[in-house]
């Protein structure tokens, strides 16, 4: 009997050692990440989540099983990936951007879901309110104070009366922004003219439809628009229509200015919630969060191409000034 016990212990010890040798499979946590599309802001969220997990001791080379997939802008693909992820029963699913989060939340009521980069999780029907949901869902919103966005538009184009906006009407966060922006602009004696771009291939033509009708084009964090931003920049440069964004990475790609969130930091903030869940907290006990860390980026070269002279005060306030 003693020899049998010793043999069993030896076998168990060997199995544990073998598992650790092959990537720490013992008690490994599984995190799956779904993004609606690949673009700099959403990629920064993904990388921020992974960096925070590693910082907390969850390493893909040791005790973490990590899988990332992009739906390439297709909501049908997002739904398929979401169902596959849920079927794998991971420790948590991170859903980046509104359509991805909606797909995952529609697929499970039990697997922990942490959304990120969602402007309005309530309007998107991910949670009923900003407080702890009591469900399997929590996350971090990238909702921006729109009054500050209007103030930036006025600083870039002081005489602007009509603001154009290219957006995907099928994206819940953009619909919310349009509605709120109309109200805010009206208070400033300004109006909003919309141009729908339900697909990325529609962005150029939507932007062209605004030429001659608006004084400036504003872009929120609409994923269709951001993923093909160069098409919008081309129209803005050719027609000398100033372009103001909500996403600071868009300034590097040709917008004149943006007052936005650092999406890498948003990813880290999201990662902290994932870590809490991996350590045993229930997602339904964690309230949804936002970020109040805004950064101003300006692009003086874009301003010149689009016929705008930026004030020195605005340039001095910028965290980053792009000159190309």
JSON list of C-alpha atoms in Angstrom, two decimals, residues 7-225:
[
{"chain": "A", "resi": 7, "resn": "UNK", "atom": "CA", "xyz": [4.01, 5.75, -6.89]},
{"chain": "A", "resi": 8, "resn": "UNK", "atom": "CA", "xyz": [0.80, 7.81, -7.17]},
{"chain": "A", "resi": 9, "resn": "UNK", "atom": "CA", "xyz": [2.47, 10.86, -5.64]},
{"chain": "A", "resi": 10, "resn": "UNK", "atom": "CA", "xyz": [5.39, 10.51, -8.02]},
{"chain": "A", "resi": 11, "resn": "UNK", "atom": "CA", "xyz": [3.08, 10.31, -11.02]},
{"chain": "A", "resi": 12, "resn": "UNK", "atom": "CA", "xyz": [1.13, 13.40, -9.89]},
{"chain": "A", "resi": 13, "resn": "UNK", "atom": "CA", "xyz": [4.33, 15.35, -9.28]},
{"chain": "A", "resi": 14, "resn": "UNK", "atom": "CA", "xyz": [5.56, 14.35, -12.71]},
{"chain": "A", "resi": 15, "resn": "UNK", "atom": "CA", "xyz": [2.31, 15.46, -14.34]},
{"chain": "A", "resi": 16, "resn": "UNK", "atom": "CA", "xyz": [2.48, 18.85, -12.65]},
{"chain": "A", "resi": 17, "resn": "UNK", "atom": "CA", "xyz": [6.10, 19.31, -13.67]},
{"chain": "A", "resi": 18, "resn": "UNK", "atom": "CA", "xyz": [5.30, 18.33, -17.24]},
{"chain": "A", "resi": 19, "resn": "UNK", "atom": "CA", "xyz": [2.36, 20.75, -17.38]},
{"chain": "A", "resi": 20, "resn": "UNK", "atom": "CA", "xyz": [4.50, 23.60, -16.06]},
{"chain": "A", "resi": 21, "resn": "UNK", "atom": "CA", "xyz": [7.19, 22.74, -18.59]},
{"chain": "A", "resi": 22, "resn": "UNK", "atom": "CA", "xyz": [4.63, 23.07, -21.38]},
{"chain": "A", "resi": 23, "resn": "UNK", "atom": "CA", "xyz": [3.41, 26.53, -20.54]},
{"chain": "A", "resi": 24, "resn": "UNK", "atom": "CA", "xyz": [1.90, 26.35, -17.06]},
{"chain": "A", "resi": 25, "resn": "UNK", "atom": "CA", "xyz": [-1.30, 24.57, -18.01]},
{"chain": "A", "resi": 26, "resn": "UNK", "atom": "CA", "xyz": [-2.06, 23.82, -14.33]},
{"chain": "A", "resi": 27, "resn": "UNK", "atom": "CA", "xyz": [-4.67, 26.35, -13.15]},
{"chain": "A", "resi": 28, "resn": "UNK", "atom": "CA", "xyz": [-4.13, 28.36, -16.32]},
{"chain": "A", "resi": 29, "resn": "UNK", "atom": "CA", "xyz": [-6.65, 31.12, -16.95]},
{"chain": "A", "resi": 30, "resn": "UNK", "atom": "CA", "xyz": [-8.13, 31.61, -20.40]},
{"chain": "A", "resi": 31, "resn": "UNK", "atom": "CA", "xyz": [-8.83, 35.08, -21.81]},
{"chain": "A", "resi": 32, "resn": "UNK", "atom": "CA", "xyz": [-10.29, 35.50, -25.28]},
{"chain": "A", "resi": 33, "resn": "UNK", "atom": "CA", "xyz": [-10.40, 38.90, -27.00]},
{"chain": "A", "resi": 34, "resn": "UNK", "atom": "CA", "xyz": [-12.74, 39.92, -29.82]},
{"chain": "A", "resi": 35, "resn": "UNK", "atom": "CA", "xyz": [-12.39, 43.24, -31.65]},
{"chain": "A", "resi": 36, "resn": "UNK", "atom": "CA", "xyz": [-14.83, 44.39, -34.30]},
{"chain": "A", "resi": 37, "resn": "UNK", "atom": "CA", "xyz": [-11.99, 45.61, -36.52]},
{"chain": "A", "resi": 38, "resn": "UNK", "atom": "CA", "xyz": [-8.26, 46.35, -36.52]},
{"chain": "A", "resi": 39, "resn": "UNK", "atom": "CA", "xyz": [-7.32, 50.00, -36.22]},
{"chain": "A", "resi": 40, "resn": "UNK", "atom": "CA", "xyz": [-4.80, 51.86, -34.00]},
{"chain": "A", "resi": 41, "resn": "UNK", "atom": "CA", "xyz": [-7.16, 52.80, -31.15]},
{"chain": "A", "resi": 42, "resn": "UNK", "atom": "CA", "xyz": [-8.69, 49.34, -30.79]},
{"chain": "A", "resi": 43, "resn": "UNK", "atom": "CA", "xyz": [-5.31, 47.67, -31.19]},
{"chain": "A", "resi": 44, "resn": "UNK", "atom": "CA", "xyz": [-4.01, 49.87, -28.36]},
{"chain": "A", "resi": 45, "resn": "UNK", "atom": "CA", "xyz": [-6.84, 48.64, -26.11]},
{"chain": "A", "resi": 46, "resn": "UNK", "atom": "CA", "xyz": [-5.95, 45.01, -26.88]},
{"chain": "A", "resi": 47, "resn": "UNK", "atom": "CA", "xyz": [-2.26, 45.60, -26.19]},
{"chain": "A", "resi": 48, "resn": "UNK", "atom": "CA", "xyz": [-3.03, 47.50, -22.99]},
{"chain": "A", "resi": 49, "resn": "UNK", "atom": "CA", "xyz": [-5.16, 44.63, -21.68]},
{"chain": "A", "resi": 50, "resn": "UNK", "atom": "CA", "xyz": [-2.42, 42.11, -22.39]},
{"chain": "A", "resi": 51, "resn": "UNK", "atom": "CA", "xyz": [0.26, 44.30, -20.82]},
{"chain": "A", "resi": 52, "resn": "UNK", "atom": "CA", "xyz": [-1.78, 44.72, -17.63]},
{"chain": "A", "resi": 53, "resn": "UNK", "atom": "CA", "xyz": [-2.43, 40.96, -17.41]},
{"chain": "A", "resi": 54, "resn": "UNK", "atom": "CA", "xyz": [1.28, 40.30, -17.73]},
{"chain": "A", "resi": 55, "resn": "UNK", "atom": "CA", "xyz": [2.04, 42.94, -15.11]},
{"chain": "A", "resi": 56, "resn": "UNK", "atom": "CA", "xyz": [-0.37, 41.17, -12.75]},
{"chain": "A", "resi": 57, "resn": "UNK", "atom": "CA", "xyz": [1.41, 37.85, -13.28]},
{"chain": "A", "resi": 58, "resn": "UNK", "atom": "CA", "xyz": [-0.71, 36.36, -16.07]},
{"chain": "A", "resi": 59, "resn": "UNK", "atom": "CA", "xyz": [1.78, 35.48, -18.77]},
{"chain": "A", "resi": 60, "resn": "UNK", "atom": "CA", "xyz": [0.89, 33.77, -22.05]},
{"chain": "A", "resi": 61, "resn": "UNK", "atom": "CA", "xyz": [4.15, 31.82, -21.80]},
{"chain": "A", "resi": 62, "resn": "UNK", "atom": "CA", "xyz": [3.30, 30.46, -18.34]},
{"chain": "A", "resi": 63, "resn": "UNK", "atom": "CA", "xyz": [-0.20, 30.53, -16.88]},
{"chain": "A", "resi": 64, "resn": "UNK", "atom": "CA", "xyz": [-2.42, 32.33, -19.40]},
{"chain": "A", "resi": 65, "resn": "UNK", "atom": "CA", "xyz": [-4.16, 31.04, -22.49]},
{"chain": "A", "resi": 66, "resn": "UNK", "atom": "CA", "xyz": [-4.73, 34.10, -24.71]},
{"chain": "A", "resi": 67, "resn": "UNK", "atom": "CA", "xyz": [-6.60, 34.23, -28.00]},
{"chain": "A", "resi": 68, "resn": "UNK", "atom": "CA", "xyz": [-7.33, 37.33, -30.09]},
{"chain": "A", "resi": 69, "resn": "UNK", "atom": "CA", "xyz": [-9.55, 37.57, -33.16]},
{"chain": "A", "resi": 70, "resn": "UNK", "atom": "CA", "xyz": [-10.80, 40.48, -35.25]},
{"chain": "A", "resi": 71, "resn": "UNK", "atom": "CA", "xyz": [-14.15, 40.41, -37.04]},
{"chain": "A", "resi": 72, "resn": "UNK", "atom": "CA", "xyz": [-12.68, 42.64, -39.77]},
{"chain": "A", "resi": 73, "resn": "UNK", "atom": "CA", "xyz": [-15.61, 45.03, -39.51]},
{"chain": "A", "resi": 74, "resn": "UNK", "atom": "CA", "xyz": [-18.24, 42.34, -40.16]},
{"chain": "A", "resi": 75, "resn": "UNK", "atom": "CA", "xyz": [-20.97, 41.98, -37.52]},
{"chain": "A", "resi": 76, "resn": "UNK", "atom": "CA", "xyz": [-21.91, 38.51, -38.81]},
{"chain": "A", "resi": 77, "resn": "UNK", "atom": "CA", "xyz": [-18.33, 37.36, -38.34]},
{"chain": "A", "resi": 78, "resn": "UNK", "atom": "CA", "xyz": [-18.32, 38.93, -34.87]},
{"chain": "A", "resi": 79, "resn": "UNK", "atom": "CA", "xyz": [-21.36, 36.85, -33.93]},
{"chain": "A", "resi": 80, "resn": "UNK", "atom": "CA", "xyz": [-19.69, 33.64, -35.18]},
{"chain": "A", "resi": 81, "resn": "UNK", "atom": "CA", "xyz": [-16.49, 34.34, -33.25]},
{"chain": "A", "resi": 82, "resn": "UNK", "atom": "CA", "xyz": [-18.49, 35.24, -30.14]},
{"chain": "A", "resi": 83, "resn": "UNK", "atom": "CA", "xyz": [-20.36, 31.93, -30.21]},
{"chain": "A", "resi": 84, "resn": "UNK", "atom": "CA", "xyz": [-17.09, 30.02, -30.68]},
{"chain": "A", "resi": 85, "resn": "UNK", "atom": "CA", "xyz": [-15.47, 31.87, -27.77]},
{"chain": "A", "resi": 86, "resn": "UNK", "atom": "CA", "xyz": [-18.45, 31.22, -25.49]},
{"chain": "A", "resi": 87, "resn": "UNK", "atom": "CA", "xyz": [-18.41, 27.52, -26.42]},
{"chain": "A", "resi": 88, "resn": "UNK", "atom": "CA", "xyz": [-14.80, 27.32, -25.25]},
{"chain": "A", "resi": 89, "resn": "UNK", "atom": "CA", "xyz": [-15.91, 28.46, -21.74]},
{"chain": "A", "resi": 90, "resn": "UNK", "atom": "CA", "xyz": [-12.99, 30.83, -21.06]},
{"chain": "A", "resi": 91, "resn": "UNK", "atom": "CA", "xyz": [-12.32, 32.60, -17.76]},
{"chain": "A", "resi": 92, "resn": "UNK", "atom": "CA", "xyz": [-13.31, 35.90, -19.41]},
{"chain": "A", "resi": 93, "resn": "UNK", "atom": "CA", "xyz": [-14.03, 37.42, -22.81]},
{"chain": "A", "resi": 94, "resn": "UNK", "atom": "CA", "xyz": [-12.85, 40.95, -23.62]},
{"chain": "A", "resi": 95, "resn": "UNK", "atom": "CA", "xyz": [-15.04, 42.57, -26.28]},
{"chain": "A", "resi": 96, "resn": "UNK", "atom": "CA", "xyz": [-13.56, 45.66, -27.93]},
{"chain": "A", "resi": 97, "resn": "UNK", "atom": "CA", "xyz": [-15.96, 48.21, -29.48]},
{"chain": "A", "resi": 98, "resn": "UNK", "atom": "CA", "xyz": [-19.76, 48.26, -29.45]},
{"chain": "A", "resi": 99, "resn": "UNK", "atom": "CA", "xyz": [-20.62, 45.72, -32.21]},
{"chain": "A", "resi": 100, "resn": "UNK", "atom": "CA", "xyz": [-18.18, 43.17, -30.77]},
{"chain": "A", "resi": 101, "resn": "UNK", "atom": "CA", "xyz": [-19.55, 43.66, -27.27]},
{"chain": "A", "resi": 102, "resn": "UNK", "atom": "CA", "xyz": [-23.13, 43.32, -28.48]},
{"chain": "A", "resi": 103, "resn": "UNK", "atom": "CA", "xyz": [-22.24, 40.06, -30.25]},
{"chain": "A", "resi": 104, "resn": "UNK", "atom": "CA", "xyz": [-20.62, 38.55, -27.17]},
{"chain": "A", "resi": 105, "resn": "UNK", "atom": "CA", "xyz": [-23.29, 39.69, -24.71]},
{"chain": "A", "resi": 106, "resn": "UNK", "atom": "CA", "xyz": [-25.98, 38.23, -27.00]},
{"chain": "A", "resi": 107, "resn": "UNK", "atom": "CA", "xyz": [-24.17, 34.89, -26.92]},
{"chain": "A", "resi": 108, "resn": "UNK", "atom": "CA", "xyz": [-23.84, 34.28, -23.18]},
{"chain": "A", "resi": 109, "resn": "UNK", "atom": "CA", "xyz": [-25.43, 34.99, -19.82]},
{"chain": "A", "resi": 110, "resn": "UNK", "atom": "CA", "xyz": [-22.79, 33.13, -17.83]},
{"chain": "A", "resi": 111, "resn": "UNK", "atom": "CA", "xyz": [-19.26, 33.65, -19.20]},
{"chain": "A", "resi": 112, "resn": "UNK", "atom": "CA", "xyz": [-17.74, 36.87, -17.75]},
{"chain": "A", "resi": 113, "resn": "UNK", "atom": "CA", "xyz": [-17.69, 39.64, -20.39]},
{"chain": "A", "resi": 114, "resn": "UNK", "atom": "CA", "xyz": [-15.58, 42.79, -20.10]},
{"chain": "A", "resi": 115, "resn": "UNK", "atom": "CA", "xyz": [-16.35, 45.37, -22.79]},
{"chain": "A", "resi": 116, "resn": "UNK", "atom": "CA", "xyz": [-13.99, 48.18, -23.76]},
{"chain": "A", "resi": 117, "resn": "UNK", "atom": "CA", "xyz": [-14.08, 51.10, -26.19]},
{"chain": "A", "resi": 118, "resn": "UNK", "atom": "CA", "xyz": [-17.87, 51.30, -26.01]},
{"chain": "A", "resi": 119, "resn": "UNK", "atom": "CA", "xyz": [-19.23, 54.85, -25.98]},
{"chain": "A", "resi": 120, "resn": "UNK", "atom": "CA", "xyz": [-22.60, 54.18, -24.37]},
{"chain": "A", "resi": 121, "resn": "UNK", "atom": "CA", "xyz": [-23.02, 50.67, -22.91]},
{"chain": "A", "resi": 122, "resn": "UNK", "atom": "CA", "xyz": [-26.54, 51.48, -21.75]},
{"chain": "A", "resi": 123, "resn": "UNK", "atom": "CA", "xyz": [-27.77, 52.59, -25.18]},
{"chain": "A", "resi": 124, "resn": "UNK", "atom": "CA", "xyz": [-26.02, 49.54, -26.65]},
{"chain": "A", "resi": 125, "resn": "UNK", "atom": "CA", "xyz": [-28.02, 47.40, -24.20]},
{"chain": "A", "resi": 126, "resn": "UNK", "atom": "CA", "xyz": [-24.95, 45.79, -22.69]},
{"chain": "A", "resi": 127, "resn": "UNK", "atom": "CA", "xyz": [-25.92, 46.85, -19.17]},
{"chain": "A", "resi": 128, "resn": "UNK", "atom": "CA", "xyz": [-29.01, 48.53, -17.71]},
{"chain": "A", "resi": 129, "resn": "UNK", "atom": "CA", "xyz": [-27.06, 51.31, -16.04]},
{"chain": "A", "resi": 130, "resn": "UNK", "atom": "CA", "xyz": [-23.60, 52.48, -15.04]},
{"chain": "A", "resi": 131, "resn": "UNK", "atom": "CA", "xyz": [-23.82, 50.85, -11.63]},
{"chain": "A", "resi": 132, "resn": "UNK", "atom": "CA", "xyz": [-22.89, 47.21, -11.01]},
{"chain": "A", "resi": 133, "resn": "UNK", "atom": "CA", "xyz": [-25.04, 45.19, -13.41]},
{"chain": "A", "resi": 134, "resn": "UNK", "atom": "CA", "xyz": [-25.65, 42.05, -11.36]},
{"chain": "A", "resi": 135, "resn": "UNK", "atom": "CA", "xyz": [-25.10, 40.11, -14.60]},
{"chain": "A", "resi": 136, "resn": "UNK", "atom": "CA", "xyz": [-22.04, 38.64, -16.31]},
{"chain": "A", "resi": 137, "resn": "UNK", "atom": "CA", "xyz": [-21.13, 41.99, -17.92]},
{"chain": "A", "resi": 138, "resn": "UNK", "atom": "CA", "xyz": [-18.95, 44.95, -16.93]},
{"chain": "A", "resi": 139, "resn": "UNK", "atom": "CA", "xyz": [-16.37, 47.09, -18.69]},
{"chain": "A", "resi": 140, "resn": "UNK", "atom": "CA", "xyz": [-14.84, 50.44, -19.58]},
{"chain": "A", "resi": 141, "resn": "UNK", "atom": "CA", "xyz": [-16.44, 53.11, -21.76]},
{"chain": "A", "resi": 142, "resn": "UNK", "atom": "CA", "xyz": [-14.62, 55.60, -23.97]},
{"chain": "A", "resi": 143, "resn": "UNK", "atom": "CA", "xyz": [-17.48, 58.11, -23.68]},
{"chain": "A", "resi": 144, "resn": "UNK", "atom": "CA", "xyz": [-16.23, 61.67, -24.20]},
{"chain": "A", "resi": 145, "resn": "UNK", "atom": "CA", "xyz": [-17.71, 64.91, -22.81]},
{"chain": "A", "resi": 146, "resn": "UNK", "atom": "CA", "xyz": [-19.19, 66.30, -26.03]},
{"chain": "A", "resi": 147, "resn": "UNK", "atom": "CA", "xyz": [-19.21, 69.88, -24.76]},
{"chain": "A", "resi": 148, "resn": "UNK", "atom": "CA", "xyz": [-15.41, 69.78, -24.84]},
{"chain": "A", "resi": 149, "resn": "UNK", "atom": "CA", "xyz": [-15.53, 68.40, -28.39]},
{"chain": "A", "resi": 150, "resn": "UNK", "atom": "CA", "xyz": [-17.71, 71.33, -29.49]},
{"chain": "A", "resi": 151, "resn": "UNK", "atom": "CA", "xyz": [-15.33, 73.74, -27.76]},
{"chain": "A", "resi": 152, "resn": "UNK", "atom": "CA", "xyz": [-12.41, 72.23, -29.71]},
{"chain": "A", "resi": 153, "resn": "UNK", "atom": "CA", "xyz": [-14.29, 72.54, -33.01]},
{"chain": "A", "resi": 154, "resn": "UNK", "atom": "CA", "xyz": [-14.85, 76.24, -32.29]},
{"chain": "A", "resi": 155, "resn": "UNK", "atom": "CA", "xyz": [-11.18, 76.77, -31.46]},
{"chain": "A", "resi": 156, "resn": "UNK", "atom": "CA", "xyz": [-10.05, 75.13, -34.71]},
{"chain": "A", "resi": 157, "resn": "UNK", "atom": "CA", "xyz": [-12.70, 76.85, -36.86]},
{"chain": "A", "resi": 158, "resn": "UNK", "atom": "CA", "xyz": [-13.97, 79.86, -34.85]},
{"chain": "A", "resi": 159, "resn": "UNK", "atom": "CA", "xyz": [-16.53, 80.96, -37.46]},
{"chain": "A", "resi": 160, "resn": "UNK", "atom": "CA", "xyz": [-18.00, 77.49, -38.04]},
{"chain": "A", "resi": 161, "resn": "UNK", "atom": "CA", "xyz": [-21.79, 77.39, -38.23]},
{"chain": "A", "resi": 162, "resn": "UNK", "atom": "CA", "xyz": [-22.42, 73.99, -39.83]},
{"chain": "A", "resi": 163, "resn": "UNK", "atom": "CA", "xyz": [-20.64, 70.84, -38.66]},
{"chain": "A", "resi": 164, "resn": "UNK", "atom": "CA", "xyz": [-20.60, 67.76, -40.86]},
{"chain": "A", "resi": 165, "resn": "UNK", "atom": "CA", "xyz": [-20.34, 64.24, -39.47]},
{"chain": "A", "resi": 166, "resn": "UNK", "atom": "CA", "xyz": [-19.64, 61.01, -41.34]},
{"chain": "A", "resi": 167, "resn": "UNK", "atom": "CA", "xyz": [-20.78, 57.97, -39.36]},
{"chain": "A", "resi": 168, "resn": "UNK", "atom": "CA", "xyz": [-22.24, 54.48, -39.51]},
{"chain": "A", "resi": 169, "resn": "UNK", "atom": "CA", "xyz": [-25.95, 54.66, -38.57]},
{"chain": "A", "resi": 170, "resn": "UNK", "atom": "CA", "xyz": [-25.79, 50.98, -37.65]},
{"chain": "A", "resi": 171, "resn": "UNK", "atom": "CA", "xyz": [-23.33, 51.64, -34.84]},
{"chain": "A", "resi": 172, "resn": "UNK", "atom": "CA", "xyz": [-25.14, 52.45, -31.59]},
{"chain": "A", "resi": 173, "resn": "UNK", "atom": "CA", "xyz": [-22.42, 54.64, -30.12]},
{"chain": "A", "resi": 174, "resn": "UNK", "atom": "CA", "xyz": [-22.41, 56.89, -33.21]},
{"chain": "A", "resi": 175, "resn": "UNK", "atom": "CA", "xyz": [-26.20, 57.27, -33.15]},
{"chain": "A", "resi": 176, "resn": "UNK", "atom": "CA", "xyz": [-25.97, 58.45, -29.54]},
{"chain": "A", "resi": 177, "resn": "UNK", "atom": "CA", "xyz": [-23.26, 60.97, -30.41]},
{"chain": "A", "resi": 178, "resn": "UNK", "atom": "CA", "xyz": [-25.28, 62.37, -33.33]},
{"chain": "A", "resi": 179, "resn": "UNK", "atom": "CA", "xyz": [-28.30, 62.92, -31.11]},
{"chain": "A", "resi": 180, "resn": "UNK", "atom": "CA", "xyz": [-26.36, 64.61, -28.31]},
{"chain": "A", "resi": 181, "resn": "UNK", "atom": "CA", "xyz": [-24.21, 66.65, -30.69]},
{"chain": "A", "resi": 182, "resn": "UNK", "atom": "CA", "xyz": [-27.27, 68.13, -32.39]},
{"chain": "A", "resi": 183, "resn": "UNK", "atom": "CA", "xyz": [-28.54, 69.40, -29.05]},
{"chain": "A", "resi": 184, "resn": "UNK", "atom": "CA", "xyz": [-25.20, 70.86, -28.00]},
{"chain": "A", "resi": 185, "resn": "UNK", "atom": "CA", "xyz": [-24.56, 72.58, -31.34]},
{"chain": "A", "resi": 186, "resn": "UNK", "atom": "CA", "xyz": [-28.03, 74.13, -31.31]},
{"chain": "A", "resi": 187, "resn": "UNK", "atom": "CA", "xyz": [-27.17, 75.82, -28.01]},
{"chain": "A", "resi": 188, "resn": "UNK", "atom": "CA", "xyz": [-24.15, 77.40, -29.75]},
{"chain": "A", "resi": 189, "resn": "UNK", "atom": "CA", "xyz": [-26.23, 78.58, -32.72]},
{"chain": "A", "resi": 190, "resn": "UNK", "atom": "CA", "xyz": [-24.72, 75.81, -34.88]},
{"chain": "A", "resi": 191, "resn": "UNK", "atom": "CA", "xyz": [-26.18, 72.90, -36.83]},
{"chain": "A", "resi": 192, "resn": "UNK", "atom": "CA", "xyz": [-25.18, 69.35, -37.66]},
{"chain": "A", "resi": 193, "resn": "UNK", "atom": "CA", "xyz": [-25.34, 67.85, -41.15]},
{"chain": "A", "resi": 194, "resn": "UNK", "atom": "CA", "xyz": [-25.05, 64.06, -41.24]},
{"chain": "A", "resi": 195, "resn": "UNK", "atom": "CA", "xyz": [-23.59, 61.78, -43.92]},
{"chain": "A", "resi": 196, "resn": "UNK", "atom": "CA", "xyz": [-24.21, 58.06, -43.52]},
{"chain": "A", "resi": 197, "resn": "UNK", "atom": "CA", "xyz": [-21.43, 55.57, -44.26]},
{"chain": "A", "resi": 198, "resn": "UNK", "atom": "CA", "xyz": [-22.68, 52.09, -43.31]},
{"chain": "A", "resi": 199, "resn": "UNK", "atom": "CA", "xyz": [-19.63, 50.47, -44.93]},
{"chain": "A", "resi": 200, "resn": "UNK", "atom": "CA", "xyz": [-15.99, 51.53, -45.07]},
{"chain": "A", "resi": 201, "resn": "UNK", "atom": "CA", "xyz": [-16.25, 51.86, -48.87]},
{"chain": "A", "resi": 202, "resn": "UNK", "atom": "CA", "xyz": [-18.93, 54.53, -48.35]},
{"chain": "A", "resi": 203, "resn": "UNK", "atom": "CA", "xyz": [-16.72, 56.89, -46.35]},
{"chain": "A", "resi": 204, "resn": "UNK", "atom": "CA", "xyz": [-15.18, 58.78, -49.27]},
{"chain": "A", "resi": 205, "resn": "UNK", "atom": "CA", "xyz": [-18.49, 59.43, -51.02]},
{"chain": "A", "resi": 206, "resn": "UNK", "atom": "CA", "xyz": [-20.17, 60.39, -47.73]},
{"chain": "A", "resi": 207, "resn": "UNK", "atom": "CA", "xyz": [-17.45, 62.93, -47.07]},
{"chain": "A", "resi": 208, "resn": "UNK", "atom": "CA", "xyz": [-17.74, 64.33, -50.61]},
{"chain": "A", "resi": 209, "resn": "UNK", "atom": "CA", "xyz": [-21.49, 64.83, -50.08]},
{"chain": "A", "resi": 210, "resn": "UNK", "atom": "CA", "xyz": [-20.65, 67.33, -47.32]},
{"chain": "A", "resi": 211, "resn": "UNK", "atom": "CA", "xyz": [-18.26, 69.47, -49.36]},
{"chain": "A", "resi": 212, "resn": "UNK", "atom": "CA", "xyz": [-19.64, 72.97, -49.86]},
{"chain": "A", "resi": 213, "resn": "UNK", "atom": "CA", "xyz": [-22.34, 72.40, -47.24]},
{"chain": "A", "resi": 214, "resn": "UNK", "atom": "CA", "xyz": [-20.31, 72.38, -44.01]},
{"chain": "A", "resi": 215, "resn": "UNK", "atom": "CA", "xyz": [-17.58, 74.49, -42.41]},
{"chain": "A", "resi": 216, "resn": "UNK", "atom": "CA", "xyz": [-15.87, 71.59, -40.65]},
{"chain": "A", "resi": 217, "resn": "UNK", "atom": "CA", "xyz": [-16.20, 67.80, -40.43]},
{"chain": "A", "resi": 218, "resn": "UNK", "atom": "CA", "xyz": [-16.17, 66.14, -37.01]},
{"chain": "A", "resi": 219, "resn": "UNK", "atom": "CA", "xyz": [-15.53, 62.43, -36.56]},
{"chain": "A", "resi": 220, "resn": "UNK", "atom": "CA", "xyz": [-16.29, 60.50, -33.39]},
{"chain": "A", "resi": 221, "resn": "UNK", "atom": "CA", "xyz": [-14.84, 57.08, -32.58]},
{"chain": "A", "resi": 222, "resn": "UNK", "atom": "CA", "xyz": [-17.03, 55.36, -35.18]},
{"chain": "A", "resi": 223, "resn": "UNK", "atom": "CA", "xyz": [-15.18, 52.14, -36.04]},
{"chain": "A", "resi": 224, "resn": "UNK", "atom": "CA", "xyz": [-16.04, 52.14, -39.74]},
{"chain": "A", "resi": 225, "resn": "UNK", "atom": "CA", "xyz": [-14.77, 55.68, -40.15]}
]
